[in-house]
mmCIF file of C-alpha atoms in Angstrom:
data_model
loop_
_atom_site.group_PDB
_atom_site.id
_atom_site.type_symbol
_atom_site.label_atom_id
_atom_site.label_comp_id
_atom_site.label_asym_id
_atom_site.label_seq_id
_atom_site.Cartn_x
_atom_site.Cartn_y
_atom_site.Cartn_z
ATOM 1 C CA MET A 174 -27.385 -27.675 -101.148
ATOM 2 C CA THR A 175 -29.239 -24.786 -99.562
ATOM 3 C CA SER A 176 -30.237 -25.354 -95.930
ATOM 4 C CA PRO A 177 -33.899 -24.958 -94.866
ATOM 5 C CA SER A 178 -33.001 -21.781 -92.966
ATOM 6 C CA GLY A 179 -31.146 -20.458 -96.019
ATOM 7 C CA SER A 180 -34.128 -21.203 -98.256
ATOM 8 C CA ARG A 181 -36.433 -19.390 -95.875
ATOM 9 C CA THR A 182 -34.105 -16.382 -95.774
ATOM 10 C CA LEU A 183 -34.052 -16.241 -99.559
ATOM 11 C CA ALA A 184 -37.843 -16.508 -99.674
ATOM 12 C CA VAL A 185 -38.264 -13.702 -97.146
ATOM 13 C CA LEU A 186 -35.741 -11.516 -98.988
ATOM 14 C CA SER A 187 -37.435 -12.154 -102.334
ATOM 15 C CA ARG A 188 -40.843 -11.298 -100.901
ATOM 16 C CA TRP A 189 -39.393 -8.115 -99.417
ATOM 17 C CA LEU A 190 -37.718 -6.929 -102.617
ATOM 18 C CA LEU A 191 -40.408 -7.930 -105.103
ATOM 19 C CA GLY A 192 -43.363 -7.427 -102.787
ATOM 20 C CA THR A 193 -42.287 -3.993 -101.614
ATOM 21 C CA ALA A 194 -41.809 -2.869 -105.202
ATOM 22 C CA LEU A 195 -45.272 -4.155 -106.142
ATOM 23 C CA VAL A 196 -46.943 -2.655 -103.076
ATOM 24 C CA SER A 197 -45.243 0.685 -103.730
ATOM 25 C CA TRP A 198 -46.410 0.647 -107.346
ATOM 26 C CA ARG A 199 -49.980 -0.156 -106.356
ATOM 27 C CA TYR A 200 -49.859 2.438 -103.579
ATOM 28 C CA LEU A 201 -48.818 5.163 -106.002
ATOM 29 C CA TRP A 202 -51.399 4.250 -108.621
ATOM 30 C CA GLU A 203 -54.324 3.291 -106.402
ATOM 31 C CA THR A 204 -57.275 5.403 -107.508
ATOM 32 C CA THR A 205 -59.305 5.066 -104.314
ATOM 33 C CA PRO A 206 -59.098 8.457 -102.543
ATOM 34 C CA LEU A 207 -57.699 8.657 -99.038
ATOM 35 C CA TYR A 208 -59.000 11.273 -96.625
ATOM 36 C CA ARG A 209 -56.494 12.074 -93.915
ATOM 37 C CA GLY A 210 -57.661 14.196 -91.035
ATOM 38 C CA GLY A 211 -54.129 15.177 -90.050
ATOM 39 C CA GLU A 212 -52.344 14.447 -86.785
ATOM 40 C CA CYS A 213 -53.160 16.139 -83.513
ATOM 41 C CA HIS A 214 -52.491 15.767 -79.806
ATOM 42 C CA GLY A 215 -54.902 13.511 -78.021
ATOM 43 C CA ASP A 216 -56.299 13.323 -74.507
ATOM 44 C CA GLU A 217 -57.401 10.677 -72.020
ATOM 45 C CA THR A 218 -60.114 9.483 -74.408
ATOM 46 C CA ASP A 219 -57.344 8.195 -76.689
ATOM 47 C CA LEU A 220 -56.017 5.721 -74.141
ATOM 48 C CA PRO A 221 -56.365 2.035 -75.041
ATOM 49 C CA PRO A 222 -59.251 0.039 -73.576
ATOM 50 C CA ARG A 223 -58.581 -2.379 -70.745
ATOM 51 C CA LEU A 224 -57.705 -5.933 -71.685
ATOM 52 C CA PRO A 225 -59.719 -8.817 -70.254
ATOM 53 C CA PRO A 226 -57.566 -10.251 -67.416
ATOM 54 C CA ALA A 227 -57.945 -13.762 -68.823
ATOM 55 C CA VAL A 228 -55.901 -12.937 -71.938
ATOM 56 C CA VAL A 229 -53.058 -11.063 -70.202
ATOM 57 C CA ASP A 230 -49.902 -13.107 -69.622
ATOM 58 C CA SER A 231 -46.128 -12.597 -69.775
ATOM 59 C CA ARG A 232 -46.134 -12.699 -73.589
ATOM 60 C CA VAL A 233 -48.663 -9.917 -74.052
ATOM 61 C CA GLN A 234 -47.083 -6.661 -75.219
ATOM 62 C CA ARG A 235 -49.287 -3.844 -73.978
ATOM 63 C CA ALA A 236 -49.009 -0.241 -75.080
ATOM 64 C CA GLN A 237 -47.196 0.703 -71.878
ATOM 65 C CA ASP A 238 -44.502 -1.845 -72.756
ATOM 66 C CA GLY A 239 -43.525 0.102 -75.892
ATOM 67 C CA TYR A 240 -41.325 3.099 -76.621
ATOM 68 C CA GLY A 241 -42.170 6.654 -77.576
ATOM 69 C CA PRO A 242 -45.629 8.171 -78.055
ATOM 70 C CA LEU A 243 -48.939 6.347 -78.090
ATOM 71 C CA PHE A 244 -50.638 6.534 -81.490
ATOM 72 C CA HIS A 245 -54.417 6.229 -81.736
ATOM 73 C CA ARG A 246 -55.419 5.676 -85.380
ATOM 74 C CA LEU A 247 -58.750 5.044 -87.045
ATOM 75 C CA PHE A 248 -59.274 3.653 -90.564
ATOM 76 C CA ARG A 249 -62.848 3.756 -91.885
ATOM 77 C CA VAL A 250 -64.517 2.691 -95.123
ATOM 78 C CA ARG A 251 -68.228 3.087 -95.850
ATOM 79 C CA ILE A 252 -69.388 0.379 -98.237
ATOM 80 C CA ALA A 253 -72.250 0.860 -100.705
ATOM 81 C CA ASP A 254 -74.116 -1.595 -102.942
ATOM 82 C CA THR A 255 -73.919 -4.573 -100.604
ATOM 83 C CA ASP A 256 -76.463 -6.663 -98.739
ATOM 84 C CA VAL A 257 -73.862 -8.203 -96.428
ATOM 85 C CA ALA A 258 -74.666 -7.750 -92.732
ATOM 86 C CA PRO A 259 -71.992 -6.461 -90.312
ATOM 87 C CA ASP A 260 -71.811 -9.747 -88.411
ATOM 88 C CA ARG A 261 -71.270 -11.638 -91.666
ATOM 89 C CA LEU A 262 -68.328 -9.442 -92.616
ATOM 90 C CA ILE A 263 -66.680 -9.910 -89.210
ATOM 91 C CA THR A 264 -67.199 -13.667 -89.534
ATOM 92 C CA TRP A 265 -65.310 -13.579 -92.838
ATOM 93 C CA VAL A 266 -62.485 -11.612 -91.207
ATOM 94 C CA CYS A 267 -62.263 -14.234 -88.448
ATOM 95 C CA ARG A 268 -62.379 -17.183 -90.842
ATOM 96 C CA ASP A 269 -60.074 -15.827 -93.545
ATOM 97 C CA PHE A 270 -57.865 -13.128 -92.024
ATOM 98 C CA LYS A 271 -55.216 -13.895 -94.623
ATOM 99 C CA GLY A 272 -57.575 -12.934 -97.435
ATOM 100 C CA PHE A 273 -57.725 -9.313 -96.215
ATOM 101 C CA VAL A 274 -54.004 -8.468 -96.071
ATOM 102 C CA PRO A 275 -51.625 -7.562 -98.945
ATOM 103 C CA SER A 276 -50.190 -10.978 -99.826
ATOM 104 C CA GLU A 277 -47.231 -9.449 -101.699
ATOM 105 C CA VAL A 278 -45.328 -8.829 -98.462
ATOM 106 C CA VAL A 279 -47.492 -10.338 -95.715
ATOM 107 C CA ASP A 280 -48.139 -13.960 -94.831
ATOM 108 C CA ILE A 281 -50.554 -15.095 -92.123
ATOM 109 C CA HIS A 282 -50.051 -18.159 -89.928
ATOM 110 C CA THR A 283 -52.679 -19.444 -87.514
ATOM 111 C CA GLY A 284 -53.092 -22.621 -85.579
ATOM 112 C CA GLU A 285 -55.978 -24.995 -86.045
ATOM 113 C CA LEU A 286 -59.111 -22.849 -86.116
ATOM 114 C CA ARG A 287 -62.662 -23.850 -85.363
ATOM 115 C CA ASP A 288 -65.450 -23.540 -87.915
ATOM 116 C CA HIS A 289 -66.272 -20.006 -86.784
ATOM 117 C CA GLY A 290 -62.654 -18.884 -87.163
ATOM 118 C CA LEU A 291 -60.585 -16.822 -84.744
ATOM 119 C CA ASP A 292 -61.733 -16.780 -81.146
ATOM 120 C CA VAL A 293 -60.465 -15.536 -77.796
ATOM 121 C CA GLY A 294 -57.009 -16.909 -77.035
ATOM 122 C CA ASP A 295 -56.170 -17.862 -80.630
ATOM 123 C CA GLU A 296 -52.834 -16.583 -81.917
ATOM 124 C CA VAL A 297 -51.944 -15.208 -85.342
ATOM 125 C CA LEU A 298 -48.488 -14.551 -86.762
ATOM 126 C CA VAL A 299 -48.397 -11.757 -89.330
ATOM 127 C CA GLU A 300 -45.118 -12.538 -91.082
ATOM 128 C CA MET A 301 -43.357 -9.722 -92.880
ATOM 129 C CA PRO A 302 -39.766 -9.364 -94.098
ATOM 130 C CA GLY A 303 -37.024 -8.062 -91.863
ATOM 131 C CA PRO A 304 -38.020 -7.085 -88.300
ATOM 132 C CA TRP A 305 -41.718 -6.675 -89.107
ATOM 133 C CA ASN A 306 -43.171 -9.995 -87.864
ATOM 134 C CA GLY A 307 -46.311 -9.376 -85.855
ATOM 135 C CA PRO A 308 -47.501 -12.040 -83.395
ATOM 136 C CA VAL A 309 -50.920 -11.197 -81.950
ATOM 137 C CA LYS A 310 -53.578 -12.869 -79.831
ATOM 138 C CA VAL A 311 -57.357 -12.540 -79.909
ATOM 139 C CA ALA A 312 -58.430 -10.588 -76.831
ATOM 140 C CA HIS A 313 -62.132 -10.283 -77.632
ATOM 141 C CA ARG A 314 -64.624 -11.387 -80.240
ATOM 142 C CA ASP A 315 -68.347 -10.852 -80.610
ATOM 143 C CA VAL A 316 -70.802 -10.795 -83.512
ATOM 144 C CA SER A 317 -69.695 -7.396 -84.805
ATOM 145 C CA SER A 318 -66.070 -7.018 -83.698
ATOM 146 C CA LEU A 319 -62.668 -8.635 -83.277
ATOM 147 C CA ARG A 320 -59.927 -7.260 -80.998
ATOM 148 C CA LEU A 321 -56.288 -8.346 -81.083
ATOM 149 C CA VAL A 322 -53.431 -7.614 -78.684
ATOM 150 C CA THR A 323 -49.766 -7.703 -79.661
ATOM 151 C CA LEU A 324 -47.329 -10.282 -78.284
ATOM 152 C CA ARG A 325 -43.610 -10.079 -77.539
ATOM 153 C CA GLY A 326 -41.594 -9.554 -80.706
ATOM 154 C CA HIS A 327 -44.231 -7.469 -82.485
ATOM 155 C CA MET A 328 -43.062 -4.213 -84.058
ATOM 156 C CA GLU A 329 -45.816 -2.441 -82.102
ATOM 157 C CA ALA A 330 -47.122 -2.666 -78.566
ATOM 158 C CA GLY A 331 -50.870 -2.305 -78.195
ATOM 159 C CA GLN A 332 -54.235 -3.347 -79.588
ATOM 160 C CA VAL A 333 -56.133 -3.356 -82.873
ATOM 161 C CA HIS A 334 -59.912 -3.511 -83.094
ATOM 162 C CA PHE A 335 -61.922 -4.507 -86.189
ATOM 163 C CA ARG A 336 -65.637 -3.746 -86.224
ATOM 164 C CA ALA A 337 -68.554 -3.419 -88.613
ATOM 165 C CA ARG A 338 -71.940 -1.758 -88.341
ATOM 166 C CA GLU A 339 -74.755 -0.334 -90.451
ATOM 167 C CA GLU A 340 -75.058 3.439 -90.779
ATOM 168 C CA ASP A 341 -77.368 5.445 -93.068
ATOM 169 C CA GLY A 342 -78.033 2.411 -95.252
ATOM 170 C CA LEU A 343 -74.307 1.657 -95.696
ATOM 171 C CA LEU A 344 -72.043 -1.030 -94.277
ATOM 172 C CA VAL A 345 -69.281 0.657 -92.244
ATOM 173 C CA PHE A 346 -66.017 -1.159 -91.545
ATOM 174 C CA GLU A 347 -63.447 0.292 -89.143
ATOM 175 C CA ILE A 348 -59.995 -0.580 -87.866
ATOM 176 C CA GLU A 349 -58.982 1.223 -84.674
ATOM 177 C CA LEU A 350 -55.474 0.990 -83.240
ATOM 178 C CA TRP A 351 -53.837 1.997 -79.966
ATOM 179 C CA ALA A 352 -50.111 1.342 -80.119
ATOM 180 C CA CYS A 353 -46.631 2.488 -79.222
ATOM 181 C CA PRO A 354 -43.527 1.446 -81.198
ATOM 182 C CA GLY A 355 -42.397 -1.927 -79.883
ATOM 183 C CA SER A 356 -38.692 -1.087 -79.762
ATOM 184 C CA ARG A 357 -36.310 1.849 -80.031
ATOM 185 C CA LEU A 358 -35.555 0.910 -83.643
ATOM 186 C CA VAL A 359 -39.235 0.889 -84.560
ATOM 187 C CA HIS A 360 -39.651 4.179 -82.691
ATOM 188 C CA LEU A 361 -37.002 5.657 -84.981
ATOM 189 C CA LEU A 362 -38.553 4.168 -88.142
ATOM 190 C CA TYR A 363 -42.144 4.944 -87.117
ATOM 191 C CA SER A 364 -42.057 8.250 -85.260
ATOM 192 C CA HIS A 365 -39.119 9.955 -86.976
ATOM 193 C CA LEU A 366 -38.327 8.399 -90.360
ATOM 194 C CA ARG A 367 -42.018 7.437 -90.844
ATOM 195 C CA LEU A 368 -41.166 4.289 -92.838
ATOM 196 C CA ALA A 369 -42.962 1.847 -90.533
ATOM 197 C CA LYS A 370 -45.891 4.259 -90.269
ATOM 198 C CA GLU A 371 -46.426 4.259 -94.054
ATOM 199 C CA ILE A 372 -46.106 0.458 -94.165
ATOM 200 C CA GLN A 373 -48.804 0.250 -91.480
ATOM 201 C CA LEU A 374 -51.021 2.736 -93.317
ATOM 202 C CA ASN A 375 -50.744 0.787 -96.572
ATOM 203 C CA MET A 376 -51.621 -2.492 -94.860
ATOM 204 C CA TRP A 377 -54.743 -1.213 -93.115
ATOM 205 C CA VAL A 378 -55.953 0.728 -96.157
ATOM 206 C CA ARG A 379 -55.642 -2.459 -98.168
ATOM 207 C CA PHE A 380 -57.530 -4.312 -95.404
ATOM 208 C CA CYS A 381 -60.392 -1.802 -95.644
ATOM 209 C CA LEU A 382 -60.535 -2.105 -99.433
ATOM 210 C CA ALA A 383 -60.513 -5.903 -99.145
ATOM 211 C CA ALA A 384 -63.479 -5.675 -96.751
ATOM 212 C CA ALA A 385 -65.383 -3.716 -99.391
ATOM 213 C CA ALA A 386 -64.441 -6.209 -102.103
ATOM 214 C CA MET A 387 -65.298 -9.249 -99.955
ATOM 215 C CA SER A 388 -68.733 -7.797 -99.245
ATOM 216 C CA GLY A 389 -69.372 -7.381 -102.963
ATOM 217 C CA GLY A 390 -69.756 -3.632 -102.559
ATOM 218 C CA ARG A 391 -67.634 -0.555 -103.213
ATOM 219 C CA PRO A 392 -66.181 2.241 -101.080
ATOM 220 C CA ALA A 393 -68.777 5.000 -101.051
ATOM 221 C CA ASP A 394 -66.253 7.783 -100.464
ATOM 222 C CA GLY A 395 -62.765 6.333 -100.188
ATOM 223 C CA VAL A 396 -60.929 5.408 -97.000
ATOM 224 C CA HIS A 397 -60.786 7.817 -94.047
ATOM 225 C CA ILE A 398 -57.760 7.912 -91.764
ATOM 226 C CA SER A 399 -57.349 9.858 -88.534
ATOM 227 C CA THR A 400 -54.409 9.930 -86.133
ATOM 228 C CA ARG A 401 -54.127 11.268 -82.590
ATOM 229 C CA TRP A 402 -51.148 10.812 -80.304
ATOM 230 C CA LEU A 403 -50.055 11.160 -76.712
ATOM 231 C CA GLU A 404 -46.551 11.755 -75.435
ATOM 232 C CA SER A 405 -44.836 9.116 -73.329
ATOM 233 C CA PRO A 406 -44.443 8.528 -70.437
ATOM 234 C CA GLU A 407 -47.044 10.991 -69.148
ATOM 235 C CA TRP A 408 -50.009 9.029 -70.446
ATOM 236 C CA THR A 409 -51.500 6.432 -68.142
ATOM 237 C CA PRO A 410 -51.654 2.788 -69.298
ATOM 238 C CA VAL A 411 -55.377 2.421 -69.897
ATOM 239 C CA ARG A 412 -58.501 4.487 -70.346
ATOM 240 C CA PRO A 413 -60.294 5.147 -67.048
ATOM 241 C CA LEU A 414 -63.021 2.549 -66.592
ATOM 242 C CA SER A 415 -66.344 4.079 -65.603
ATOM 243 C CA GLU A 416 -69.409 2.122 -64.652
ATOM 244 C CA ALA A 417 -70.988 3.202 -67.931
ATOM 245 C CA GLY A 418 -68.082 1.699 -69.850
ATOM 246 C CA ARG A 419 -68.342 -1.710 -68.213
ATOM 247 C CA ASN A 420 -70.079 -4.591 -69.979
ATOM 248 C CA PRO A 421 -73.219 -5.961 -68.300
ATOM 249 C CA SER A 422 -71.305 -9.205 -67.745
ATOM 250 C CA GLY A 423 -68.633 -7.343 -65.786
ATOM 251 C CA GLY A 424 -65.957 -7.986 -68.393
ATOM 252 C CA ALA A 425 -63.923 -5.641 -70.540
ATOM 253 C CA PRO A 426 -65.355 -2.214 -71.285
ATOM 254 C CA ALA A 427 -67.584 -1.795 -74.263
ATOM 255 C CA GLN A 428 -65.855 -0.341 -77.301
ATOM 256 C CA GLN A 429 -66.751 3.217 -78.151
ATOM 257 C CA THR A 430 -66.820 4.686 -81.620
ATOM 258 C CA PRO A 431 -64.656 7.837 -81.767
ATOM 259 C CA SER A 432 -66.817 10.917 -81.633
ATOM 260 C CA ALA A 433 -66.931 13.456 -84.411
ATOM 261 C CA ASP A 434 -65.291 16.173 -82.344
ATOM 262 C CA ARG A 435 -62.221 14.006 -81.721
ATOM 263 C CA PHE A 436 -61.648 12.326 -85.052
ATOM 264 C CA GLY A 437 -63.701 14.550 -87.304
ATOM 265 C CA ARG A 438 -66.263 13.434 -89.808
ATOM 266 C CA PRO A 439 -65.202 11.840 -93.092
ATOM 267 C CA GLY A 440 -63.912 14.198 -95.752
ATOM 268 C CA ALA A 441 -61.817 16.555 -93.643
ATOM 269 C CA SER A 442 -59.028 16.464 -96.207
ATOM 270 C CA ARG A 443 -58.572 14.583 -99.437
ATOM 271 C CA ASP A 444 -55.413 12.757 -100.506
ATOM 272 C CA HIS A 445 -55.216 11.133 -103.940
ATOM 273 C CA ARG A 446 -52.220 8.930 -103.149
ATOM 274 C CA ARG A 447 -50.004 11.742 -101.888
ATOM 275 C CA ARG A 448 -48.544 11.646 -98.394
ATOM 276 C CA ASP A 449 -49.184 14.343 -95.850
ATOM 277 C CA SER A 450 -48.498 14.700 -92.150
ATOM 278 C CA THR A 451 -50.391 11.557 -91.146
#
């Protein structure tokens, strides 16, 4: 008789083998264009935002706890033909986070959630095969955004920010990440062999496309991806906090949308399912 741990191992292995094959097939044949702006060196504006002190404990894995360079990535999709408001889309993300990720290789586990879904302090386990499990905690939530911070054991060390807004009559959904590899092994796979980096890219592209589908709309011009990076250990742990960046309540700094001169406007380069330097 197979033990419970043996059954789980077989299930994880099966999801890895079959799921990875399916994800790879869909990745190669996905017709939605990707626009990659290319990688470039960053500056102090690419540092991660400060975390609210109330959510920081010994389990939180901040960017400065990782290995190798800090990567600042932005994924953006502009959604047409939808009447869904930005706050409604973020509510759906908070209530049904599992519905936005590629279920072939990813499983989502949360505790008991309230009616409005994820809130500050709630934890989520993004379960992937092998060493890719990703425990995170909600660091901030408001009507138009959700911010998560990684916990010990995550393949990355840093933060991920989901937000939605209206722009030029379109619904814009963005995922912004500030993260270092969580271990030396991940640093090798992410920064040098690029395997983990492509897995991450596939997951967040799929998340953006799911946001468009959930809203009942369509991507107006594909998914836009930009990457900037800072060497370690020269970069400082957090972005300098100016009075202008502080919330009126005195809490964490307000999130800032990357400016055009740093990330570039959509359409800098077009990638129909072929990898480049990003």
